[in-house]
Coordinates of C-alpha atoms in Angstrom, one line a residue:
Chain M
M1 CA 27.3 -4.4 3.5
T2 CA 23.8 -2.9 3.4
L3 CA 21.5 -5.2 1.6
P4 CA 18.7 -3.7 -0.5
E5 CA 15.3 -4.1 1.1
L6 CA 13.2 -6.7 -0.7
P7 CA 9.4 -6.4 -0.9
K8 CA 7.3 -8.9 1.0
D9 CA 6.4 -11.0 -2.1
L10 CA 10.0 -11.5 -3.0
V11 CA 10.9 -12.5 0.5
E12 CA 8.2 -15.0 0.3
E13 CA 9.5 -16.2 -3.0
I14 CA 12.8 -16.9 -1.3
L15 CA 11.2 -18.6 1.7
S16 CA 9.2 -20.9 -0.6
F17 CA 12.5 -22.5 -1.5
V18 CA 13.7 -23.0 2.1
P19 CA 13.4 -26.6 3.3
A20 CA 10.5 -27.2 5.8
T21 CA 12.7 -28.0 8.8
S22 CA 14.6 -24.8 8.4
L23 CA 11.3 -22.8 8.2
K24 CA 10.3 -24.4 11.4
R25 CA 13.4 -23.1 13.0
L26 CA 12.9 -19.6 11.5
R27 CA 9.4 -19.3 12.9
S28 CA 10.8 -17.0 15.7
T29 CA 12.2 -14.5 13.2
C30 CA 9.1 -12.4 13.5
K31 CA 5.4 -12.8 13.9
G32 CA 4.7 -12.3 10.3
W33 CA 6.9 -15.3 9.3
N34 CA 5.5 -17.4 12.1
R35 CA 2.0 -16.9 10.7
L36 CA 3.1 -17.5 7.2
F37 CA 4.6 -20.9 7.9
K38 CA 1.8 -22.0 10.2
D39 CA -1.4 -20.5 8.7
D40 CA -1.0 -19.5 5.1
K41 CA -2.5 -22.2 2.9
R42 CA -1.4 -20.4 -0.3
F43 CA 2.2 -20.3 0.9
T44 CA 2.0 -24.0 2.0
R45 CA 0.9 -25.0 -1.5
I46 CA 3.7 -23.0 -3.2
H47 CA 6.2 -24.2 -0.7
T48 CA 5.3 -27.9 -1.2
E49 CA 5.9 -27.5 -4.9
K50 CA 9.1 -25.5 -4.8
A51 CA 11.1 -26.4 -1.8
A52 CA 13.5 -29.3 -2.0
K53 CA 12.1 -32.3 -0.2
Q54 CA 13.8 -33.7 2.8
F55 CA 13.7 -37.3 3.8
Q56 CA 14.0 -38.3 7.4
P57 CA 13.9 -42.0 8.3
L58 CA 12.1 -42.7 11.6
T59 CA 12.0 -45.7 13.8
L60 CA 9.7 -46.8 16.6
T61 CA 11.4 -47.8 19.9
K62 CA 10.5 -50.3 22.5
N63 CA 9.3 -47.4 24.6
Y64 CA 6.7 -46.5 22.0
R65 CA 8.4 -43.4 20.9
I66 CA 9.3 -42.2 17.4
C67 CA 12.9 -41.4 16.9
P68 CA 14.5 -39.8 13.8
I69 CA 17.5 -41.7 12.4
N70 CA 20.3 -40.0 10.7
V71 CA 21.8 -42.2 8.1
N72 CA 25.1 -41.3 6.6
L73 CA 25.9 -43.3 3.5
H74 CA 28.8 -41.2 2.3
G75 CA 32.3 -42.5 1.9
T76 CA 33.8 -45.7 3.2
T77 CA 32.4 -45.6 6.7
P78 CA 28.7 -45.4 6.7
S79 CA 27.0 -44.7 10.0
L80 CA 23.6 -44.6 11.6
E81 CA 22.5 -42.5 14.5
V82 CA 19.2 -42.7 16.3
K83 CA 18.4 -39.3 17.6
N84 CA 16.3 -38.2 20.5
E85 CA 12.7 -39.1 20.5
V86 CA 10.0 -36.8 19.3
S87 CA 7.3 -36.2 21.8
L88 CA 3.6 -36.3 21.2
L89 CA 1.5 -35.3 24.2
D90 CA -1.6 -37.3 25.1
P91 CA -4.3 -34.6 25.6
H92 CA -6.6 -37.1 27.3
S93 CA -4.2 -38.0 30.0
K94 CA -4.6 -36.6 33.5
N95 CA -1.0 -36.0 33.6
S96 CA -0.3 -33.0 31.4
A97 CA 3.2 -34.2 30.5
A98 CA 2.2 -37.7 29.6
Q99 CA 3.1 -38.8 26.1
F100 CA 1.1 -41.0 23.7
N101 CA 2.5 -44.5 23.5
I102 CA 2.8 -45.1 19.8
D103 CA 2.8 -48.8 18.7
R104 CA 2.2 -48.1 15.0
V105 CA 3.0 -45.2 12.8
F106 CA 2.1 -44.6 9.1
H107 CA 3.5 -41.7 7.2
C108 CA 1.7 -39.8 4.4
D109 CA 2.6 -36.4 3.1
G110 CA 4.4 -35.1 6.2
L111 CA 1.7 -36.4 8.5
L112 CA 2.1 -39.3 10.9
L113 CA -0.9 -41.5 11.7
C114 CA -0.3 -43.0 15.1
T115 CA -2.1 -45.6 17.1
S116 CA -1.6 -47.0 20.5
Q117 CA -2.3 -50.5 21.9
K118 CA -5.7 -50.9 23.5
D119 CA -6.5 -47.2 22.8
S120 CA -9.6 -46.4 21.0
R121 CA -8.2 -43.3 19.3
F122 CA -5.9 -42.6 16.4
V123 CA -4.1 -39.3 15.9
V124 CA -2.9 -37.6 12.7
W125 CA 0.1 -35.5 13.6
N126 CA 2.3 -33.1 11.8
P127 CA 5.5 -33.2 13.8
L128 CA 6.8 -30.1 12.1
T129 CA 4.0 -27.7 12.9
G130 CA 2.7 -29.6 16.0
V131 CA -0.8 -29.7 14.6
T132 CA -2.7 -32.8 15.7
K133 CA -6.2 -34.2 15.0
W134 CA -7.5 -36.9 17.3
I135 CA -10.2 -39.2 16.2
E136 CA -12.1 -41.2 18.8
L137 CA -13.3 -44.5 17.4
G138 CA -15.8 -45.4 20.1
D139 CA -17.8 -48.5 19.1
R140 CA -15.8 -48.9 15.9
Y141 CA -12.7 -49.8 17.8
N142 CA -11.4 -53.4 18.0
E143 CA -8.0 -54.5 19.0
G144 CA -7.1 -55.9 15.6
M145 CA -7.5 -52.5 13.8
A146 CA -4.8 -50.7 11.8
F147 CA -5.0 -47.5 9.7
I148 CA -3.6 -46.0 6.6
L149 CA -3.8 -42.4 5.6
G150 CA -4.2 -40.9 2.1
Y151 CA -5.7 -38.1 0.0
D152 CA -7.2 -37.7 -3.4
N153 CA -4.3 -36.5 -5.5
K154 CA -6.4 -35.5 -8.4
S155 CA -8.3 -32.8 -6.5
C156 CA -6.7 -29.5 -5.9
N157 CA -7.8 -29.4 -2.3
K158 CA -6.1 -32.2 -0.6
S159 CA -8.9 -33.9 1.3
Y160 CA -7.3 -36.4 3.7
K161 CA -8.9 -39.7 4.5
A162 CA -8.0 -42.6 6.8
M163 CA -8.9 -46.2 6.1
S164 CA -9.3 -48.9 8.7
F165 CA -8.5 -52.5 8.2
N166 CA -8.9 -55.4 10.6
Y167 CA -7.3 -58.5 11.7
L168 CA -10.8 -59.9 12.1
D169 CA -12.7 -60.1 8.9
K170 CA -14.7 -57.0 9.4
D171 CA -15.4 -54.5 6.7
S172 CA -12.9 -51.7 6.1
E173 CA -14.1 -48.2 6.5
I174 CA -13.0 -44.9 5.2
Y175 CA -13.0 -41.8 7.5
E176 CA -13.1 -38.5 5.8
F177 CA -11.7 -35.6 7.8
S178 CA -13.4 -32.9 6.0
S179 CA -16.9 -34.2 6.8
D180 CA -16.1 -36.1 9.9
S181 CA -17.9 -39.2 8.5
W182 CA -17.3 -42.9 8.0
R183 CA -18.3 -45.1 5.2
V184 CA -17.8 -48.7 4.3
I185 CA -15.5 -49.8 1.4
D186 CA -17.2 -52.2 -0.8
D187 CA -14.5 -52.9 -3.3
I188 CA -13.6 -56.5 -4.0
I189 CA -10.0 -56.8 -3.0
K190 CA -9.8 -56.9 0.8
P191 CA -7.0 -54.8 2.3
P192 CA -4.3 -56.8 4.0
H193 CA -5.7 -58.4 7.0
Y194 CA -2.5 -60.0 8.0
M195 CA -0.8 -57.7 10.5
D196 CA 2.5 -58.6 9.0
Y197 CA 1.6 -56.9 5.8
F198 CA 0.9 -53.7 7.6
R199 CA 4.6 -53.0 7.9
E200 CA 4.9 -53.0 4.2
C201 CA 2.2 -50.4 3.5
F202 CA 3.6 -47.2 2.0
S203 CA 2.0 -44.0 0.9
L204 CA 3.0 -42.3 -2.3
K205 CA 1.2 -39.3 -3.8
G206 CA -1.7 -39.9 -1.5
N207 CA -2.2 -43.6 -2.4
T208 CA -1.2 -46.6 -0.5
Y209 CA 0.9 -49.6 -1.8
W210 CA 1.7 -53.0 -0.4
L211 CA 2.7 -56.4 -1.4
G212 CA 0.0 -59.0 -1.2
I213 CA -1.5 -62.1 -2.7
D214 CA -2.6 -61.8 -6.3
R215 CA -6.2 -62.8 -6.0
R216 CA -6.7 -63.1 -9.7
R217 CA -4.8 -66.3 -9.6
R218 CA -5.8 -69.6 -8.1
P219 CA -3.8 -72.0 -6.0
P220 CA -1.3 -73.6 -6.6
D221 CA -0.3 -70.6 -8.8
L222 CA -0.4 -68.1 -6.0
R223 CA 1.9 -65.1 -6.5
I224 CA 2.8 -62.0 -4.7
T225 CA 1.8 -58.8 -6.5
L226 CA 1.8 -55.1 -5.8
I227 CA -1.6 -53.8 -4.7
K228 CA -2.6 -50.1 -4.7
F229 CA -5.4 -48.4 -2.9
D230 CA -6.4 -45.2 -4.7
F231 CA -7.8 -42.7 -2.1
G232 CA -9.4 -40.7 -4.9
T233 CA -11.5 -43.3 -6.5
E234 CA -11.5 -45.4 -3.3
K235 CA -10.7 -48.5 -5.3
F236 CA -8.0 -51.2 -5.3
G237 CA -5.8 -51.9 -8.2
Y238 CA -2.9 -54.1 -9.2
V239 CA 0.4 -52.7 -10.2
S240 CA 2.9 -54.7 -12.2
L241 CA 6.1 -55.8 -10.5
P242 CA 9.5 -56.0 -12.2
P243 CA 10.0 -58.4 -15.1
P244 CA 11.7 -61.2 -13.1
C245 CA 8.6 -61.5 -11.0
Q246 CA 6.5 -62.6 -13.9
V247 CA 8.8 -65.6 -14.1
H248 CA 8.4 -68.6 -11.8
G249 CA 11.2 -68.8 -9.2
F250 CA 11.4 -65.1 -8.5
E251 CA 9.4 -63.3 -5.9
A252 CA 9.1 -59.8 -4.6
S253 CA 9.7 -60.0 -0.9
N254 CA 10.0 -56.4 0.5
L255 CA 8.7 -53.0 -0.5
S256 CA 9.9 -49.5 0.3
V257 CA 9.6 -45.9 -0.9
V258 CA 12.4 -44.0 -2.5
G259 CA 12.2 -40.3 -1.9
D260 CA 8.5 -39.3 -2.4
E261 CA 8.0 -40.4 -5.9
K262 CA 9.2 -43.9 -6.4
L263 CA 8.7 -47.4 -5.1
S264 CA 11.4 -50.0 -4.6
V265 CA 11.1 -53.8 -4.3
L266 CA 13.5 -56.6 -3.4
V267 CA 13.3 -59.5 -5.8
Q268 CA 14.6 -62.8 -4.6
A269 CA 15.7 -65.6 -6.9
G270 CA 14.2 -68.5 -5.0
S271 CA 16.9 -71.1 -5.6
T272 CA 20.0 -68.9 -5.3
S273 CA 20.6 -66.2 -2.7
K274 CA 20.7 -63.5 -5.3
T275 CA 18.6 -60.5 -4.4
E276 CA 17.9 -57.7 -6.8
V277 CA 16.8 -54.2 -5.9
W278 CA 14.4 -52.6 -8.4
V279 CA 13.1 -49.1 -8.5
T280 CA 10.1 -47.7 -10.4
S281 CA 10.0 -44.7 -12.6
K282 CA 8.2 -41.7 -11.0
I283 CA 4.8 -42.9 -10.1
G284 CA 2.1 -41.2 -12.2
E285 CA -1.6 -41.7 -12.5
A286 CA -1.8 -45.0 -14.3
N287 CA -1.2 -48.4 -12.7
V288 CA 1.5 -49.1 -15.2
V289 CA 5.0 -48.2 -14.0
S290 CA 8.3 -49.0 -15.5
W291 CA 11.0 -50.6 -13.4
S292 CA 14.8 -50.5 -13.5
K293 CA 17.3 -52.6 -11.6
V294 CA 19.5 -50.7 -9.3
L295 CA 21.5 -53.3 -7.5
S296 CA 22.3 -57.0 -7.6
L297 CA 23.2 -58.4 -4.3
Y298 CA 24.7 -61.7 -3.3
P299 CA 24.2 -61.9 0.4
K300 CA 25.8 -64.6 2.4
P301 CA 23.5 -67.3 3.8
D302 CA 23.1 -65.8 7.2
V303 CA 21.8 -62.5 5.8
G304 CA 18.2 -63.1 5.1
F305 CA 15.8 -60.6 3.6
W306 CA 12.5 -61.8 4.8
H307 CA 9.0 -60.5 4.4
G308 CA 8.3 -57.4 6.4
L309 CA 11.8 -56.1 6.8
S310 CA 12.3 -52.4 6.3
F311 CA 14.8 -51.1 3.9
L312 CA 16.1 -47.8 2.5
L313 CA 17.6 -47.2 -0.8
D314 CA 19.8 -44.3 -2.0
E315 CA 19.2 -44.6 -5.7
E316 CA 21.7 -42.1 -6.8
K317 CA 24.6 -43.5 -4.7
K318 CA 23.3 -47.1 -5.2
V319 CA 23.6 -47.8 -1.5
F320 CA 21.1 -50.1 0.2
L321 CA 20.3 -50.3 3.9
C322 CA 18.3 -53.2 5.3
C323 CA 17.3 -54.2 8.7
K324 CA 18.6 -57.5 9.9
S325 CA 16.0 -59.9 11.2
K326 CA 16.7 -61.2 14.6
G327 CA 17.3 -64.9 14.3
W328 CA 15.4 -66.8 16.9
M329 CA 18.3 -69.1 17.4
E330 CA 20.7 -66.3 18.1
E331 CA 21.4 -64.7 21.5
E332 CA 21.4 -61.2 20.3
D333 CA 18.4 -59.0 20.9
E334 CA 19.9 -55.9 19.7
D335 CA 18.8 -54.5 16.4
N336 CA 21.2 -54.3 13.5
V337 CA 21.1 -53.1 10.0
Y338 CA 23.1 -54.0 6.9
I339 CA 24.5 -51.4 4.6
V340 CA 25.7 -52.5 1.2
G341 CA 26.6 -50.8 -2.1
E342 CA 27.6 -52.0 -5.5
D343 CA 30.7 -53.6 -4.2
N344 CA 28.5 -56.2 -2.4
K345 CA 30.3 -55.6 0.9
F346 CA 27.8 -56.0 3.6
I347 CA 28.5 -53.8 6.6
L348 CA 26.7 -54.5 9.8
L349 CA 25.8 -51.6 12.0
N350 CA 24.3 -51.6 15.4
F351 CA 21.1 -49.6 15.7
G352 CA 21.9 -48.4 19.2
V353 CA 18.4 -48.6 20.6
E354 CA 15.9 -51.3 21.2
T355 CA 13.1 -51.0 18.8
I356 CA 9.5 -52.1 19.2
G357 CA 8.9 -55.9 19.2
G358 CA 8.8 -58.2 16.3
E359 CA 11.6 -59.3 14.1
S360 CA 13.4 -56.1 13.3
P361 CA 13.5 -52.3 13.4
I362 CA 10.8 -50.6 11.4
I363 CA 12.0 -47.7 9.4
T364 CA 9.5 -45.2 7.9
T365 CA 10.6 -42.3 5.8
Y366 CA 9.0 -39.0 6.8
V367 CA 8.9 -36.0 4.5
P368 CA 8.4 -32.9 6.6
S369 CA 5.8 -30.6 5.2
L370 CA 3.6 -27.7 6.2
S371 CA 0.4 -29.6 5.6
F372 CA -2.7 -29.4 7.7
T373 CA -2.7 -25.7 8.3
V374 CA -5.3 -23.5 9.8
I375 CA -6.1 -20.1 8.4
Y376 CA -8.2 -17.2 9.5
I377 CA -9.0 -13.9 7.9
N378 CA -10.2 -10.6 9.2
K379 CA -12.5 -9.1 6.7
G380 CA -13.2 -5.4 7.2
D381 CA -15.4 -4.4 10.0
T382 CA -17.5 -7.5 10.0
I383 CA -15.1 -10.1 11.2
M384 CA -15.4 -13.4 9.4
V385 CA -13.3 -16.4 10.3
V386 CA -12.4 -19.0 7.7
W387 CA -10.7 -22.1 8.8
N388 CA -9.6 -25.1 6.8
P389 CA -8.1 -27.5 9.2
F390 CA -8.0 -30.5 7.0
M391 CA -7.6 -29.1 3.6
G392 CA -11.0 -29.9 2.3
Q393 CA -13.3 -27.8 4.4
T394 CA -13.9 -24.2 5.0
R395 CA -16.3 -22.6 7.3
W396 CA -17.3 -19.0 7.5
I397 CA -18.4 -17.7 10.9
Q398 CA -19.8 -14.3 11.3
H399 CA -19.4 -12.6 14.6
I400 CA -22.6 -10.7 14.8
D401 CA -22.4 -9.5 18.3
L402 CA -19.2 -7.6 18.1
D403 CA -18.9 -3.9 18.0
N404 CA -16.8 -2.4 15.2
T405 CA -13.5 -2.5 17.1
R406 CA -10.7 -4.4 15.5
Y407 CA -9.7 -7.6 17.3
N408 CA -6.6 -9.7 17.0
Y409 CA -7.2 -13.4 17.0
D410 CA -5.0 -16.0 18.4
H411 CA -6.0 -19.6 17.6
D412 CA -5.0 -22.7 19.3
L413 CA -5.7 -26.1 17.8
S414 CA -5.9 -28.5 20.7
L415 CA -8.1 -31.4 21.4
G416 CA -9.6 -31.0 17.9
E417 CA -11.3 -27.8 18.9
L418 CA -10.6 -24.3 17.8
K419 CA -10.2 -21.9 20.6
F420 CA -10.1 -18.2 19.8
L421 CA -9.1 -15.5 22.1
A422 CA -10.2 -12.1 21.0
R423 CA -7.9 -9.4 22.1
R424 CA -8.3 -5.7 21.9
G425 CA -5.0 -4.3 23.1
E426 CA -4.4 -6.0 26.5
E427 CA -8.0 -6.8 27.1
S428 CA -9.3 -10.2 26.2
R429 CA -12.9 -11.3 25.7
P430 CA -13.5 -14.6 27.3
N431 CA -17.2 -14.6 26.2
L432 CA -16.1 -14.8 22.6
S433 CA -13.8 -17.7 23.1
E434 CA -16.5 -19.6 25.0
M435 CA -18.9 -19.1 22.1
V436 CA -16.5 -20.3 19.5
R437 CA -15.6 -23.4 21.4
Q438 CA -19.2 -24.5 21.2
W439 CA -19.3 -24.3 17.5
K440 CA -18.6 -27.8 16.4
L441 CA -16.8 -28.8 13.3
Q442 CA -19.7 -29.5 10.9
Chain Q
M1 CA 17.8 -16.7 -40.1
S2 CA 18.5 -13.1 -39.4
S3 CA 18.8 -12.2 -35.8
N4 CA 17.3 -8.9 -34.8
K5 CA 19.3 -6.9 -32.4
I6 CA 17.6 -5.1 -29.5
L7 CA 19.1 -2.1 -27.7
L8 CA 18.6 -1.8 -24.0
T9 CA 19.6 1.1 -21.9
S10 CA 20.1 0.9 -18.1
S11 CA 19.0 3.5 -15.6
D12 CA 22.6 4.8 -15.4
G13 CA 22.9 5.2 -19.2
E14 CA 24.8 2.1 -20.2
S15 CA 23.8 0.5 -23.5
F16 CA 23.5 -3.1 -24.3
E17 CA 22.9 -4.6 -27.7
I18 CA 21.5 -8.2 -27.5
D19 CA 19.8 -10.7 -29.8
E20 CA 16.0 -10.5 -29.9
A21 CA 15.9 -14.1 -28.7
V22 CA 17.8 -13.2 -25.5
A23 CA 15.7 -10.1 -25.0
R24 CA 12.5 -12.2 -25.2
K25 CA 13.5 -13.9 -21.9
F26 CA 12.5 -10.6 -20.2
L27 CA 8.8 -10.6 -20.5
I28 CA 8.6 -6.9 -19.7
I29 CA 10.6 -6.2 -22.8
V30 CA 8.3 -8.4 -24.9
H31 CA 5.5 -6.0 -24.1
M32 CA 7.6 -3.0 -24.6
M33 CA 8.8 -4.3 -28.0
E34 CA 5.2 -4.4 -29.2
D35 CA 4.7 -0.8 -28.4
N36 CA 8.2 0.3 -29.6
C37 CA 9.2 1.5 -33.0
A38 CA 11.9 -0.6 -34.5
G39 CA 15.4 0.5 -33.8
E40 CA 14.8 2.6 -30.7
A41 CA 16.6 1.7 -27.5
I42 CA 14.4 0.3 -24.7
P43 CA 15.0 2.2 -21.4
L44 CA 15.1 0.1 -18.3
E45 CA 14.6 2.6 -15.5
N46 CA 14.9 0.2 -12.6
V47 CA 18.1 -1.6 -13.5
T48 CA 21.6 -0.3 -13.2
G49 CA 24.2 -1.3 -15.9
D50 CA 26.3 -3.6 -13.7
I51 CA 23.3 -5.7 -12.7
L52 CA 21.9 -5.6 -16.2
S53 CA 25.1 -6.9 -17.7
K54 CA 25.0 -9.9 -15.2
I55 CA 21.4 -10.6 -16.1
I56 CA 22.2 -10.5 -19.8
E57 CA 25.1 -12.9 -19.3
Y58 CA 22.8 -15.4 -17.6
A59 CA 20.1 -14.9 -20.2
K60 CA 22.5 -15.6 -23.1
M61 CA 23.4 -19.0 -21.5
H62 CA 19.8 -19.9 -21.1
V63 CA 18.4 -18.8 -24.5
N64 CA 18.0 -22.4 -25.6
E65 CA 16.5 -23.7 -22.4
P66 CA 16.3 -27.5 -22.5
S67 CA 12.9 -28.9 -21.7
E68 CA 12.4 -31.3 -18.9
E69 CA 11.9 -34.2 -21.4
D70 CA 15.3 -33.5 -23.0
E71 CA 17.5 -36.5 -23.0
D72 CA 20.8 -34.6 -23.2
E73 CA 22.1 -35.2 -19.7
E74 CA 25.5 -33.9 -20.5
A75 CA 24.2 -30.5 -21.7
K76 CA 22.1 -30.2 -18.6
K77 CA 25.0 -30.9 -16.3
N78 CA 27.2 -28.4 -18.1
L79 CA 24.5 -25.7 -17.7
D80 CA 24.0 -26.5 -14.0
S81 CA 27.7 -26.3 -13.5
W82 CA 27.9 -22.9 -15.3
D83 CA 24.9 -21.6 -13.2
A84 CA 26.6 -22.6 -10.0
K85 CA 29.9 -20.9 -10.9
F86 CA 27.9 -17.8 -12.0
M87 CA 26.2 -17.5 -8.6
E88 CA 29.3 -18.4 -6.6
K89 CA 31.1 -15.3 -7.7
L90 CA 28.4 -12.9 -6.6
D91 CA 28.0 -11.4 -3.1
L92 CA 24.7 -11.3 -1.4
E93 CA 24.1 -7.7 -2.1
T94 CA 24.4 -8.3 -5.9
I95 CA 22.1 -11.3 -5.7
F96 CA 19.5 -9.2 -4.0
K97 CA 19.8 -6.6 -6.7
I98 CA 19.5 -9.4 -9.3
I99 CA 16.3 -10.6 -7.6
L100 CA 14.8 -7.1 -7.7
A101 CA 15.8 -6.6 -11.3
A102 CA 14.7 -10.1 -12.5
N103 CA 11.4 -9.4 -10.8
Y104 CA 11.1 -6.0 -12.6
L105 CA 12.1 -7.5 -15.9
N106 CA 9.8 -10.5 -15.4
F107 CA 12.6 -13.0 -16.0
E108 CA 11.2 -15.9 -14.1
G109 CA 14.0 -18.4 -14.7
L110 CA 16.7 -16.2 -13.0
L111 CA 14.3 -15.0 -10.3
G112 CA 13.7 -18.6 -9.3
F113 CA 17.4 -19.5 -9.4
A114 CA 18.5 -16.5 -7.4
S115 CA 15.7 -17.0 -4.9
Q116 CA 16.8 -20.7 -4.5
T117 CA 20.4 -19.5 -4.0
V118 CA 19.4 -17.1 -1.2
A119 CA 17.2 -19.8 0.3
D120 CA 20.2 -22.2 0.5
Y121 CA 22.2 -19.4 2.1
I122 CA 19.7 -18.7 4.9
K123 CA 18.5 -22.2 5.6
D124 CA 21.1 -22.8 8.3
K125 CA 21.1 -19.3 9.8
T126 CA 19.7 -18.4 13.1
P127 CA 16.6 -16.1 13.3
E128 CA 18.9 -13.3 14.5
E129 CA 21.1 -13.6 11.4
V130 CA 18.1 -13.8 9.1
R131 CA 16.6 -10.6 10.7
E132 CA 19.8 -8.7 9.9
I133 CA 19.8 -10.0 6.3
F134 CA 16.2 -8.9 5.6
N135 CA 16.1 -6.0 8.0
I136 CA 13.3 -7.4 10.0
E137 CA 12.3 -6.2 13.4
N138 CA 11.8 -8.8 16.1
D139 CA 8.3 -8.3 17.3
F140 CA 8.3 -11.3 19.7
T141 CA 8.8 -10.8 23.4
P142 CA 11.5 -12.9 25.0
E143 CA 8.8 -15.1 26.6
E144 CA 7.1 -15.7 23.2
E145 CA 10.4 -16.6 21.6
E146 CA 11.1 -19.1 24.4
E147 CA 7.7 -20.6 23.8
I148 CA 8.5 -21.2 20.2
R149 CA 11.9 -22.6 21.0
K150 CA 10.1 -25.1 23.3
E151 CA 7.6 -26.0 20.7
N152 CA 10.4 -26.7 18.3
A153 CA 11.7 -29.6 20.4
W154 CA 12.7 -31.6 17.3
T155 CA 15.1 -30.3 14.8
F156 CA 17.1 -32.2 12.2
N157 CA 20.8 -31.7 11.9
E158 CA 21.4 -31.4 15.6

């Protein structure tokens, strides 16, 4: 069967529907495709809109490594498999094969923000394309720091920002990648400064959500509410919780994301052991969301859903996965999860690996994407390079000392610098790459 | 409400008479209709009869495209099911021809759907299989390919 030849734009149309992880595998089809997936910002934008999203749960092991988890909720025997770890090399280590020991990971838009204990850097990493951006904190660093990542979802150029918050009562600061600058947040609601709450922070459409104390109320009427940080306006806001939470006796205890457009909370009825799983409508721009109840669970007394436990929800199949907290009275130190559906049958599954310390496995859902690309353009005889590493900044560089010969450019984003190797045929021009390396990101 | 009939002629001389509402799904025809005198057949030089008949079949089903806000879940499900059966029967060569024709006719709905179908078909294929499908030459050296394979240490569905 000889297939008709499709023009380039129609092939790209087809590729824009192929899921991100398949594109990664198809990089080696030809050089043109490899460039398209890695470097073409226009294609990235179209692909993000068109291709079906994939959702990959991740966990953090005791060895400070990120492992994908394959969760199979189909049929009568659900299963869970923790896959091999993903490696992130530490560029500052003397050993070239040394990996970065990740003790915290925060996911936003296909990017993972990772930190390491006692390390004054954080890294934003796209595991699909391999692109990393390391930020050295220097004097800013203190051991109680944690970070979240977000972007302004109202602007057409996704400008990524990171926000720090502290265990100590220091100010929170925002770091803007496009300008490589920090500024203090002066909004009234303090971000969570209890490290436990950090586990419950989730990113949705560029903004971060977590359960925290409603500071509009005074003791003894303190309640848990849903707090949102908008990375566009850089302001905090309150989001209404499901109806039962307005009533005394019910409390939202855990938060999670469903897919990449909805939030889910567990609502506990204080006196009984009834737990309800509620899901939002698709999160739009306003702080008002509507909630619908997906499941009502009646766990036995030894199954406790405490603050900070991760959970996953398959809204369509109405199946719920929740990490089991390690009871301090019990002998077990293995990690387990519960899977339960509408039938209220709780199935206990062993995680298979030891996860990072604390009460239970952490599960973050990662959505692979082509974000964070670098582009360059050859323009006629005067060669101009445009790069937009962090989706908010472009720089034009004119190579004024080149003769009119055409050069091919390879680029290599490592250690936060751009390294160009100009090639003319087999010959390379090291002088040029030296020169480029000295140009700092402005 | 009278329904105007439009006459289309394929590149190999087949004639198709369709309702104006259906013809309006092909944006290229909308333009041609404005230039055309009433009653004359519109020639479609780049589409053969067999492909055109398939495209018209699809267009007829999608004439009353439900909007996203539409509450009728049942109707949506039925349409999706019909779409799936429609594509299932077609071989890859035909789907490619449909993509080319839908692009020429500027029939975005079918172009997107057919592209999605091919995307689903290739997503689990190896680079070698994909090269054959799109008639692409491998311009990587074996060393370069190996480099990429090493970079792709993490794949899902392993």
